[in-house]
Structure formats: structure tokens, C-alpha cells
């Protein structure tokens, strides 16, 4: 008897640009699984309704993208540890009438550093730019890797302070020195890893960071992918290594795939294919 085809989706608004269907199709092909995976546009005011309808249609799991990750957290009946800390969900598992919320963003980012870029975050000085959902989703996973120093910066200090208050206890337990500084007041000193988690790259806005945060041995990482951003151009002008977020995108998808199918897909071929395209 052949196994019934399982159905999955990525839900967001907008959603036409999503590479998730392509990524999961590649993973499924490699694993020999016969699945359906589609991109679904949810009206901004009807996310819960969209999910409930998909559950009625026997959807097996879903990825959640902007702007619904916080709403997805509220909708989940239980949460993974990473989702609880980030208070955001990017992966739903539908199991026996329960909606289990996961957050694979931080796991994806760290795996990209370790497995694809050969960067060990342990004992590094790290600068994270941005204090929105993207930054919140990855902070705990970075702290878990025990950098010596973790600095969070944003245009305004209020948002950063909110995250700092949440993360302070975790930083303490990992023995990481956690700092919060406004972008305009960043010290003229270099960091080993500089991560851009702001939406500035969407419209190619300049972040107004001092050049001195970069140096020849630094890695500048932009979570945005698909174009050379102002942040990446600045880092290159200071001879830093650079990377966009394609690897993170594929690695967080691989973790979602593992949650649903209990199979760890190989990611390198998919990353190479997306970069080529």
C-alpha cells in the first residue's frame, strides 16, 4: 500500500518571492519522499482563519514567514524552547489536534556559520544590528555558542533594551558579556562577526555604521539575500569576508524538514543551486 502524499505550505504576505517550495522539493527528492508544498498568501487580517482552513484540509505542517511569526506564536498550543524564547514561530507541526510551534531561524543561522562558512562563534566578539523579530529569533542560538562578547545595536535604544531585558538571564548563564549600544554611539573597535538583521537592506538604505567595526579577519553577514546590499558593500570596502543569508534560509528550512520527516537533508547542493540562480 502506497503512503498517502503529505501536504505542506509556506504562509506569508507577500509570498510570491518565497524560495521555500523549491527548497523543500529538492529536499524531498533527495530523501525519496513524495510531498506537496505550496506558497499560500494569507490576508493580513485573517491569519488564524487561513491556518484553521488548512488544518481542516489536512495540511501536515507549515512554514510561517513575515509578517505572521508573532501571530503564529500566539496561535500555537505548545512551543519548542527556541520559539518560547524568541516569542515567534516560523514552523508549525500539526499533531493529533495540536499546533506545535517551532522557531528554526537561529538554528539555521548558526548552522550556516559552522557548516558552510567554517566560522566557530565560540570566543568571538559579535555585533548584531537590529532589534526586530529577525534579531530576536536568532539571539539565543548565538548566545548558546558562547561568544566572549555580544553587542546589540539599533537606531533607537528602546527596542534594544526590551530584547536585552529578555536575554540578560541567558547571557549570564552562558557567561557572555551582553552590551546594548545605539548605532550612532558604536565604539571605533572591530568585531569578529557583524550580522545585519535590519530591514534596511530591503530598500538598500545605509546603516551608518562606523568603518572601524570591520577588519580584514571579520565576517559581515547580511540576513537578506539576492543582491549586494549597502551593508555588504561597506564591509567589502574594509576587506572583510562577506556572506548573504541564502545559507541561513536553506538551513532553517532543513531543520523544519527534519521536524516534519525526521530526515536530515543535505543542504550544500541546494545552497549552491540557489546561489547559481
PDB file of C-alpha atoms in Angstrom:
ATOM      1  CA  UNK A   1       0.000   0.000   0.000  1.00  0.00           C
ATOM      2  CA  UNK A   2       1.479   3.358  -1.017  1.00  0.00           C
ATOM      3  CA  UNK A   3       1.801   6.022   1.641  1.00  0.00           C
ATOM      4  CA  UNK A   4      -0.543   8.996   1.261  1.00  0.00           C
ATOM      5  CA  UNK A   5       1.125  12.135  -0.076  1.00  0.00           C
ATOM      6  CA  UNK A   6       1.740  14.661   2.737  1.00  0.00           C
ATOM      7  CA  UNK A   7       0.893  18.338   2.220  1.00  0.00           C
ATOM      8  CA  UNK A   8       2.876  21.343   3.447  1.00  0.00           C
ATOM      9  CA  UNK A   9       2.862  25.092   2.804  1.00  0.00           C
ATOM     10  CA  UNK A  10       4.613  28.376   3.496  1.00  0.00           C
ATOM     11  CA  UNK A  11       2.274  31.186   4.569  1.00  0.00           C
ATOM     12  CA  UNK A  12       3.041  34.892   4.400  1.00  0.00           C
ATOM     13  CA  UNK A  13       2.111  38.254   2.886  1.00  0.00           C
ATOM     14  CA  UNK A  14       3.682  38.881   0.390  1.00  0.00           C
ATOM     15  CA  UNK A  15       4.640  35.306  -0.551  1.00  0.00           C
ATOM     16  CA  UNK A  16       5.244  35.207  -4.342  1.00  0.00           C
ATOM     17  CA  UNK A  17       9.015  35.621  -3.841  1.00  0.00           C
ATOM     18  CA  UNK A  18       9.375  32.616  -1.476  1.00  0.00           C
ATOM     19  CA  UNK A  19      12.053  30.051  -2.311  1.00  0.00           C
ATOM     20  CA  UNK A  20      10.670  27.562   0.248  1.00  0.00           C
ATOM     21  CA  UNK A  21       8.690  25.430  -2.277  1.00  0.00           C
ATOM     22  CA  UNK A  22      11.858  24.998  -4.373  1.00  0.00           C
ATOM     23  CA  UNK A  23      13.987  24.151  -1.307  1.00  0.00           C
ATOM     24  CA  UNK A  24      11.552  21.583   0.142  1.00  0.00           C
ATOM     25  CA  UNK A  25      11.020  19.986  -3.291  1.00  0.00           C
ATOM     26  CA  UNK A  26      14.802  19.487  -3.550  1.00  0.00           C
ATOM     27  CA  UNK A  27      14.990  18.010  -0.026  1.00  0.00           C
ATOM     28  CA  UNK A  28      12.052  15.669  -0.728  1.00  0.00           C
ATOM     29  CA  UNK A  29      13.568  14.485  -3.995  1.00  0.00           C
ATOM     30  CA  UNK A  30      16.856  13.681  -2.261  1.00  0.00           C
ATOM     31  CA  UNK A  31      15.025  11.801   0.525  1.00  0.00           C
ATOM     32  CA  UNK A  32      12.780   9.933  -1.910  1.00  0.00           C
ATOM     33  CA  UNK A  33       9.623  11.466  -0.405  1.00  0.00           C
ATOM     34  CA  UNK A  34       6.501  12.297  -2.396  1.00  0.00           C
ATOM     35  CA  UNK A  35       5.175  15.557  -0.887  1.00  0.00           C
ATOM     36  CA  UNK A  36       3.192  18.611  -1.973  1.00  0.00           C
ATOM     37  CA  UNK A  37       4.481  22.030  -0.818  1.00  0.00           C
ATOM     38  CA  UNK A  38       2.923  25.322  -1.873  1.00  0.00           C
ATOM     39  CA  UNK A  39       3.147  29.041  -1.133  1.00  0.00           C
ATOM     40  CA  UNK A  40      -0.069  30.488   0.312  1.00  0.00           C
ATOM     41  CA  UNK A  41      -0.915  34.178   0.582  1.00  0.00           C
ATOM     42  CA  UNK A  42      -2.854  34.944   3.756  1.00  0.00           C
ATOM     43  CA  UNK A  43      -4.823  38.195   4.080  1.00  0.00           C
ATOM     44  CA  UNK A  44      -3.150  40.390   6.716  1.00  0.00           C
ATOM     45  CA  UNK A  45      -6.202  40.287   8.985  1.00  0.00           C
ATOM     46  CA  UNK A  46      -7.049  36.598   8.521  1.00  0.00           C
ATOM     47  CA  UNK A  47      -4.002  34.524   9.503  1.00  0.00           C
ATOM     48  CA  UNK A  48      -5.851  32.412  12.098  1.00  0.00           C
ATOM     49  CA  UNK A  49      -8.685  31.768   9.633  1.00  0.00           C
ATOM     50  CA  UNK A  50      -6.153  30.721   6.952  1.00  0.00           C
ATOM     51  CA  UNK A  51      -4.455  28.242   9.326  1.00  0.00           C
ATOM     52  CA  UNK A  52      -7.738  26.756  10.566  1.00  0.00           C
ATOM     53  CA  UNK A  53      -8.881  26.239   6.967  1.00  0.00           C
ATOM     54  CA  UNK A  54      -5.592  24.500   6.106  1.00  0.00           C
ATOM     55  CA  UNK A  55      -5.895  22.243   9.172  1.00  0.00           C
ATOM     56  CA  UNK A  56      -9.409  21.274   8.005  1.00  0.00           C
ATOM     57  CA  UNK A  57      -7.846  20.408   4.638  1.00  0.00           C
ATOM     58  CA  UNK A  58      -5.431  18.060   6.478  1.00  0.00           C
ATOM     59  CA  UNK A  59      -2.252  20.104   5.978  1.00  0.00           C
ATOM     60  CA  UNK A  60       0.615  18.252   7.720  1.00  0.00           C
ATOM     61  CA  UNK A  61       2.846  21.225   8.514  1.00  0.00           C
ATOM     62  CA  UNK A  62       3.534  24.837   7.613  1.00  0.00           C
ATOM     63  CA  UNK A  63       6.326  27.383   7.485  1.00  0.00           C
ATOM     64  CA  UNK A  64       5.384  30.887   8.585  1.00  0.00           C
ATOM     65  CA  UNK A  65       7.070  33.970   7.215  1.00  0.00           C
ATOM     66  CA  UNK A  66       6.572  37.752   7.515  1.00  0.00           C
ATOM     67  CA  UNK A  67       4.507  39.311   8.947  1.00  0.00           C
ATOM     68  CA  UNK A  68       2.879  36.407  10.843  1.00  0.00           C
ATOM     69  CA  UNK A  69       5.598  34.945  13.106  1.00  0.00           C
ATOM     70  CA  UNK A  70       4.329  36.645  16.292  1.00  0.00           C
ATOM     71  CA  UNK A  71       0.715  35.746  15.469  1.00  0.00           C
ATOM     72  CA  UNK A  72       1.808  32.161  14.845  1.00  0.00           C
ATOM     73  CA  UNK A  73       3.358  32.127  18.333  1.00  0.00           C
ATOM     74  CA  UNK A  74       0.006  33.178  19.846  1.00  0.00           C
ATOM     75  CA  UNK A  75      -1.859  30.551  17.832  1.00  0.00           C
ATOM     76  CA  UNK A  76       0.372  27.587  18.766  1.00  0.00           C
ATOM     77  CA  UNK A  77      -0.883  25.344  21.579  1.00  0.00           C
ATOM     78  CA  UNK A  78       2.672  24.388  22.603  1.00  0.00           C
ATOM     79  CA  UNK A  79       6.158  25.686  21.754  1.00  0.00           C
ATOM     80  CA  UNK A  80       9.742  24.498  21.329  1.00  0.00           C
ATOM     81  CA  UNK A  81      12.332  26.132  23.583  1.00  0.00           C
ATOM     82  CA  UNK A  82      13.670  28.365  20.771  1.00  0.00           C
ATOM     83  CA  UNK A  83      10.129  29.539  19.899  1.00  0.00           C
ATOM     84  CA  UNK A  84       9.381  30.320  23.571  1.00  0.00           C
ATOM     85  CA  UNK A  85      12.493  32.470  23.932  1.00  0.00           C
ATOM     86  CA  UNK A  86      12.008  34.316  20.616  1.00  0.00           C
ATOM     87  CA  UNK A  87       8.219  34.576  21.179  1.00  0.00           C
ATOM     88  CA  UNK A  88       7.955  33.931  17.434  1.00  0.00           C
ATOM     89  CA  UNK A  89       7.178  30.849  15.348  1.00  0.00           C
ATOM     90  CA  UNK A  90       8.295  30.043  11.796  1.00  0.00           C
ATOM     91  CA  UNK A  91       7.318  26.343  11.678  1.00  0.00           C
ATOM     92  CA  UNK A  92       4.052  24.625  12.580  1.00  0.00           C
ATOM     93  CA  UNK A  93       3.741  20.927  13.233  1.00  0.00           C
ATOM     94  CA  UNK A  94       0.124  19.690  13.249  1.00  0.00           C
ATOM     95  CA  UNK A  95      -0.146  16.657  15.519  1.00  0.00           C
ATOM     96  CA  UNK A  96      -3.248  14.976  16.969  1.00  0.00           C
ATOM     97  CA  UNK A  97      -5.273  18.190  17.072  1.00  0.00           C
ATOM     98  CA  UNK A  98      -2.365  20.197  18.480  1.00  0.00           C
ATOM     99  CA  UNK A  99      -0.445  23.061  16.830  1.00  0.00           C
ATOM    100  CA  UNK A 100       3.208  22.816  17.872  1.00  0.00           C
ATOM    101  CA  UNK A 101       5.190  25.991  17.199  1.00  0.00           C
ATOM    102  CA  UNK A 102       8.930  25.884  16.438  1.00  0.00           C
ATOM    103  CA  UNK A 103      11.470  28.564  15.583  1.00  0.00           C
ATOM    104  CA  UNK A 104      14.286  27.306  13.343  1.00  0.00           C
ATOM    105  CA  UNK A 105      15.776  30.704  12.379  1.00  0.00           C
ATOM    106  CA  UNK A 106      18.569  30.785  14.983  1.00  0.00           C
ATOM    107  CA  UNK A 107      19.430  27.130  14.394  1.00  0.00           C
ATOM    108  CA  UNK A 108      19.636  27.862  10.643  1.00  0.00           C
ATOM    109  CA  UNK A 109      21.886  30.891  11.119  1.00  0.00           C
ATOM    110  CA  UNK A 110      24.322  29.090  13.424  1.00  0.00           C
ATOM    111  CA  UNK A 111      24.476  26.040  11.118  1.00  0.00           C
ATOM    112  CA  UNK A 112      25.278  28.301   8.178  1.00  0.00           C
ATOM    113  CA  UNK A 113      28.168  29.810  10.158  1.00  0.00           C
ATOM    114  CA  UNK A 114      29.506  26.469  11.364  1.00  0.00           C
ATOM    115  CA  UNK A 115      28.899  24.121   8.435  1.00  0.00           C
ATOM    116  CA  UNK A 116      29.010  26.324   5.347  1.00  0.00           C
ATOM    117  CA  UNK A 117      31.203  29.276   6.323  1.00  0.00           C
ATOM    118  CA  UNK A 118      33.512  27.405   8.727  1.00  0.00           C
ATOM    119  CA  UNK A 119      33.071  30.030  11.461  1.00  0.00           C
ATOM    120  CA  UNK A 120      33.158  28.958  15.113  1.00  0.00           C
ATOM    121  CA  UNK A 121      31.241  31.555  17.170  1.00  0.00           C
ATOM    122  CA  UNK A 122      32.841  30.428  20.427  1.00  0.00           C
ATOM    123  CA  UNK A 123      35.023  33.158  21.991  1.00  0.00           C
ATOM    124  CA  UNK A 124      34.183  35.642  19.215  1.00  0.00           C
ATOM    125  CA  UNK A 125      33.162  39.294  19.516  1.00  0.00           C
ATOM    126  CA  UNK A 126      29.780  39.534  17.779  1.00  0.00           C
ATOM    127  CA  UNK A 127      27.792  42.593  16.691  1.00  0.00           C
ATOM    128  CA  UNK A 128      24.096  42.117  15.859  1.00  0.00           C
ATOM    129  CA  UNK A 129      22.465  45.071  14.091  1.00  0.00           C
ATOM    130  CA  UNK A 130      18.690  45.364  14.507  1.00  0.00           C
ATOM    131  CA  UNK A 131      16.189  44.789  17.293  1.00  0.00           C
ATOM    132  CA  UNK A 132      13.173  43.463  15.397  1.00  0.00           C
ATOM    133  CA  UNK A 133      11.825  39.939  15.017  1.00  0.00           C
ATOM    134  CA  UNK A 134      14.760  38.763  12.874  1.00  0.00           C
ATOM    135  CA  UNK A 135      17.269  39.684  15.598  1.00  0.00           C
ATOM    136  CA  UNK A 136      15.076  38.286  18.371  1.00  0.00           C
ATOM    137  CA  UNK A 137      14.739  34.985  16.524  1.00  0.00           C
ATOM    138  CA  UNK A 138      18.493  34.306  16.422  1.00  0.00           C
ATOM    139  CA  UNK A 139      19.925  35.814  19.632  1.00  0.00           C
ATOM    140  CA  UNK A 140      19.518  32.772  21.866  1.00  0.00           C
ATOM    141  CA  UNK A 141      21.124  30.398  19.330  1.00  0.00           C
ATOM    142  CA  UNK A 142      24.144  32.734  19.109  1.00  0.00           C
ATOM    143  CA  UNK A 143      24.444  33.015  22.909  1.00  0.00           C
ATOM    144  CA  UNK A 144      24.378  29.192  23.139  1.00  0.00           C
ATOM    145  CA  UNK A 145      27.657  29.171  21.200  1.00  0.00           C
ATOM    146  CA  UNK A 146      29.444  31.133  23.964  1.00  0.00           C
ATOM    147  CA  UNK A 147      30.880  34.197  22.230  1.00  0.00           C
ATOM    148  CA  UNK A 148      33.009  36.252  24.636  1.00  0.00           C
ATOM    149  CA  UNK A 149      31.107  39.418  23.806  1.00  0.00           C
ATOM    150  CA  UNK A 150      27.714  40.030  22.242  1.00  0.00           C
ATOM    151  CA  UNK A 151      26.735  43.581  21.277  1.00  0.00           C
ATOM    152  CA  UNK A 152      23.249  44.504  20.120  1.00  0.00           C
ATOM    153  CA  UNK A 153      22.781  47.776  18.260  1.00  0.00           C
ATOM    154  CA  UNK A 154      19.796  49.559  16.742  1.00  0.00           C
ATOM    155  CA  UNK A 155      18.833  53.056  15.586  1.00  0.00           C
ATOM    156  CA  UNK A 156      16.895  53.576  18.819  1.00  0.00           C
ATOM    157  CA  UNK A 157      17.887  52.171  22.199  1.00  0.00           C
ATOM    158  CA  UNK A 158      14.330  51.447  23.493  1.00  0.00           C
ATOM    159  CA  UNK A 159      13.730  48.392  21.300  1.00  0.00           C
ATOM    160  CA  UNK A 160      17.213  47.045  22.032  1.00  0.00           C
ATOM    161  CA  UNK A 161      16.648  47.412  25.774  1.00  0.00           C
ATOM    162  CA  UNK A 162      13.467  45.329  25.549  1.00  0.00           C
ATOM    163  CA  UNK A 163      15.409  42.452  23.976  1.00  0.00           C
ATOM    164  CA  UNK A 164      18.316  42.929  26.386  1.00  0.00           C
ATOM    165  CA  UNK A 165      15.972  42.518  29.357  1.00  0.00           C
ATOM    166  CA  UNK A 166      14.705  39.251  27.865  1.00  0.00           C
ATOM    167  CA  UNK A 167      18.162  37.929  27.010  1.00  0.00           C
ATOM    168  CA  UNK A 168      20.106  39.110  30.060  1.00  0.00           C
ATOM    169  CA  UNK A 169      19.494  35.936  32.102  1.00  0.00           C
ATOM    170  CA  UNK A 170      20.507  33.709  29.178  1.00  0.00           C
ATOM    171  CA  UNK A 171      23.675  35.737  28.538  1.00  0.00           C
ATOM    172  CA  UNK A 172      24.533  35.393  32.231  1.00  0.00           C
ATOM    173  CA  UNK A 173      24.015  31.622  32.225  1.00  0.00           C
ATOM    174  CA  UNK A 174      26.275  31.289  29.158  1.00  0.00           C
ATOM    175  CA  UNK A 175      28.786  33.706  30.731  1.00  0.00           C
ATOM    176  CA  UNK A 176      28.563  36.081  27.749  1.00  0.00           C
ATOM    177  CA  UNK A 177      29.176  39.808  28.109  1.00  0.00           C
ATOM    178  CA  UNK A 178      25.986  41.385  26.656  1.00  0.00           C
ATOM    179  CA  UNK A 179      26.058  45.066  25.561  1.00  0.00           C
ATOM    180  CA  UNK A 180      23.413  47.335  24.068  1.00  0.00           C
ATOM    181  CA  UNK A 181      24.545  50.443  22.135  1.00  0.00           C
ATOM    182  CA  UNK A 182      22.832  52.860  19.739  1.00  0.00           C
ATOM    183  CA  UNK A 183      24.233  52.677  16.192  1.00  0.00           C
ATOM    184  CA  UNK A 184      25.351  56.316  16.406  1.00  0.00           C
ATOM    185  CA  UNK A 185      27.391  55.523  19.545  1.00  0.00           C
ATOM    186  CA  UNK A 186      29.132  52.357  18.353  1.00  0.00           C
ATOM    187  CA  UNK A 187      32.760  52.272  19.524  1.00  0.00           C
ATOM    188  CA  UNK A 188      35.560  52.547  16.976  1.00  0.00           C
ATOM    189  CA  UNK A 189      36.606  48.945  17.504  1.00  0.00           C
ATOM    190  CA  UNK A 190      36.318  45.855  15.359  1.00  0.00           C
ATOM    191  CA  UNK A 191      34.112  42.774  15.818  1.00  0.00           C
ATOM    192  CA  UNK A 192      34.820  39.256  14.569  1.00  0.00           C
ATOM    193  CA  UNK A 193      31.285  38.721  13.251  1.00  0.00           C
ATOM    194  CA  UNK A 194      28.877  41.511  12.232  1.00  0.00           C
ATOM    195  CA  UNK A 195      25.302  40.442  11.435  1.00  0.00           C
ATOM    196  CA  UNK A 196      22.757  42.699   9.758  1.00  0.00           C
ATOM    197  CA  UNK A 197      19.243  41.714  10.887  1.00  0.00           C
ATOM    198  CA  UNK A 198      17.558  45.003   9.910  1.00  0.00           C
ATOM    199  CA  UNK A 199      15.069  45.613   7.112  1.00  0.00           C
ATOM    200  CA  UNK A 200      17.320  48.414   5.754  1.00  0.00           C
ATOM    201  CA  UNK A 201      18.628  46.052   3.076  1.00  0.00           C
ATOM    202  CA  UNK A 202      15.151  45.834   1.529  1.00  0.00           C
ATOM    203  CA  UNK A 203      15.451  49.387   0.221  1.00  0.00           C
ATOM    204  CA  UNK A 204      19.271  49.416   0.180  1.00  0.00           C
ATOM    205  CA  UNK A 205      19.439  52.025   2.945  1.00  0.00           C
ATOM    206  CA  UNK A 206      22.766  52.800   4.556  1.00  0.00           C
ATOM    207  CA  UNK A 207      23.101  51.695   8.199  1.00  0.00           C
ATOM    208  CA  UNK A 208      25.539  54.484   9.130  1.00  0.00           C
ATOM    209  CA  UNK A 209      27.921  52.145  10.948  1.00  0.00           C
ATOM    210  CA  UNK A 210      31.499  53.278  11.516  1.00  0.00           C
ATOM    211  CA  UNK A 211      34.003  51.507   9.252  1.00  0.00           C
ATOM    212  CA  UNK A 212      36.062  50.506  12.283  1.00  0.00           C
ATOM    213  CA  UNK A 213      33.636  47.700  13.274  1.00  0.00           C
ATOM    214  CA  UNK A 214      35.005  45.747  10.273  1.00  0.00           C
ATOM    215  CA  UNK A 215      38.509  44.422   9.782  1.00  0.00           C
ATOM    216  CA  UNK A 216      40.318  42.049   7.458  1.00  0.00           C
ATOM    217  CA  UNK A 217      39.528  38.971   9.535  1.00  0.00           C
ATOM    218  CA  UNK A 218      35.845  39.857  10.172  1.00  0.00           C
ATOM    219  CA  UNK A 219      32.833  38.166   8.647  1.00  0.00           C
ATOM    220  CA  UNK A 220      29.996  40.533   7.667  1.00  0.00           C
ATOM    221  CA  UNK A 221      26.727  38.615   7.304  1.00  0.00           C
ATOM    222  CA  UNK A 222      23.505  40.047   5.862  1.00  0.00           C
ATOM    223  CA  UNK A 223      20.328  38.025   6.511  1.00  0.00           C
ATOM    224  CA  UNK A 224      18.990  39.497   3.262  1.00  0.00           C
ATOM    225  CA  UNK A 225      19.832  37.558   0.100  1.00  0.00           C
ATOM    226  CA  UNK A 226      19.599  38.050  -3.651  1.00  0.00           C
ATOM    227  CA  UNK A 227      21.508  41.319  -4.011  1.00  0.00           C
ATOM    228  CA  UNK A 228      24.627  43.099  -2.826  1.00  0.00           C
ATOM    229  CA  UNK A 229      23.367  45.418  -0.070  1.00  0.00           C
ATOM    230  CA  UNK A 230      24.869  48.701   1.145  1.00  0.00           C
ATOM    231  CA  UNK A 231      25.994  46.829   4.300  1.00  0.00           C
ATOM    232  CA  UNK A 232      27.889  44.209   2.246  1.00  0.00           C
ATOM    233  CA  UNK A 233      29.473  46.910   0.042  1.00  0.00           C
ATOM    234  CA  UNK A 234      30.733  48.753   3.131  1.00  0.00           C
ATOM    235  CA  UNK A 235      32.163  45.538   4.625  1.00  0.00           C
ATOM    236  CA  UNK A 236      33.960  44.712   1.356  1.00  0.00           C
ATOM    237  CA  UNK A 237      35.487  48.189   1.270  1.00  0.00           C
ATOM    238  CA  UNK A 238      37.086  47.321   4.644  1.00  0.00           C
ATOM    239  CA  UNK A 239      38.415  43.960   3.329  1.00  0.00           C
ATOM    240  CA  UNK A 240      36.040  41.859   5.434  1.00  0.00           C
ATOM    241  CA  UNK A 241      34.722  38.458   4.329  1.00  0.00           C
ATOM    242  CA  UNK A 242      31.020  38.678   3.432  1.00  0.00           C
ATOM    243  CA  UNK A 243      28.010  36.424   3.103  1.00  0.00           C
ATOM    244  CA  UNK A 244      24.319  36.861   2.392  1.00  0.00           C
ATOM    245  CA  UNK A 245      21.506  34.883   4.086  1.00  0.00           C
ATOM    246  CA  UNK A 246      20.914  32.154   1.478  1.00  0.00           C
ATOM    247  CA  UNK A 247      22.657  29.580   3.689  1.00  0.00           C
ATOM    248  CA  UNK A 248      20.529  30.546   6.692  1.00  0.00           C
ATOM    249  CA  UNK A 249      17.370  30.275   4.566  1.00  0.00           C
ATOM    250  CA  UNK A 250      18.252  26.739   3.455  1.00  0.00           C
ATOM    251  CA  UNK A 251      19.482  25.599   6.889  1.00  0.00           C
ATOM    252  CA  UNK A 252      16.355  26.814   8.724  1.00  0.00           C
ATOM    253  CA  UNK A 253      14.278  25.005   6.064  1.00  0.00           C
ATOM    254  CA  UNK A 254      16.360  21.847   6.635  1.00  0.00           C
ATOM    255  CA  UNK A 255      15.531  21.970  10.352  1.00  0.00           C
ATOM    256  CA  UNK A 256      11.803  22.320   9.559  1.00  0.00           C
ATOM    257  CA  UNK A 257      12.124  19.374   7.141  1.00  0.00           C
ATOM    258  CA  UNK A 258      13.720  17.326   9.945  1.00  0.00           C
ATOM    259  CA  UNK A 259      10.888  18.249  12.369  1.00  0.00           C
ATOM    260  CA  UNK A 260       8.274  17.005   9.876  1.00  0.00           C
ATOM    261  CA  UNK A 261      10.019  13.976   8.340  1.00  0.00           C
ATOM    262  CA  UNK A 262      12.771  13.007  10.848  1.00  0.00           C
ATOM    263  CA  UNK A 263      15.274  13.092   7.971  1.00  0.00           C
ATOM    264  CA  UNK A 264      18.248  15.488   7.871  1.00  0.00           C
ATOM    265  CA  UNK A 265      18.658  16.687   4.278  1.00  0.00           C
ATOM    266  CA  UNK A 266      21.982  17.648   2.705  1.00  0.00           C
ATOM    267  CA  UNK A 267      21.999  21.402   2.202  1.00  0.00           C
ATOM    268  CA  UNK A 268      25.139  22.256   0.224  1.00  0.00           C
ATOM    269  CA  UNK A 269      23.758  21.280  -3.212  1.00  0.00           C
ATOM    270  CA  UNK A 270      20.609  23.361  -2.631  1.00  0.00           C
ATOM    271  CA  UNK A 271      22.612  26.396  -1.425  1.00  0.00           C
ATOM    272  CA  UNK A 272      24.892  26.159  -4.492  1.00  0.00           C
ATOM    273  CA  UNK A 273      21.891  25.844  -6.804  1.00  0.00           C
ATOM    274  CA  UNK A 274      20.143  28.929  -5.328  1.00  0.00           C
ATOM    275  CA  UNK A 275      23.339  30.988  -5.493  1.00  0.00           C
ATOM    276  CA  UNK A 276      23.790  29.990  -9.139  1.00  0.00           C
ATOM    277  CA  UNK A 277      20.239  31.103  -9.949  1.00  0.00           C
TER     278      UNK A 277
END
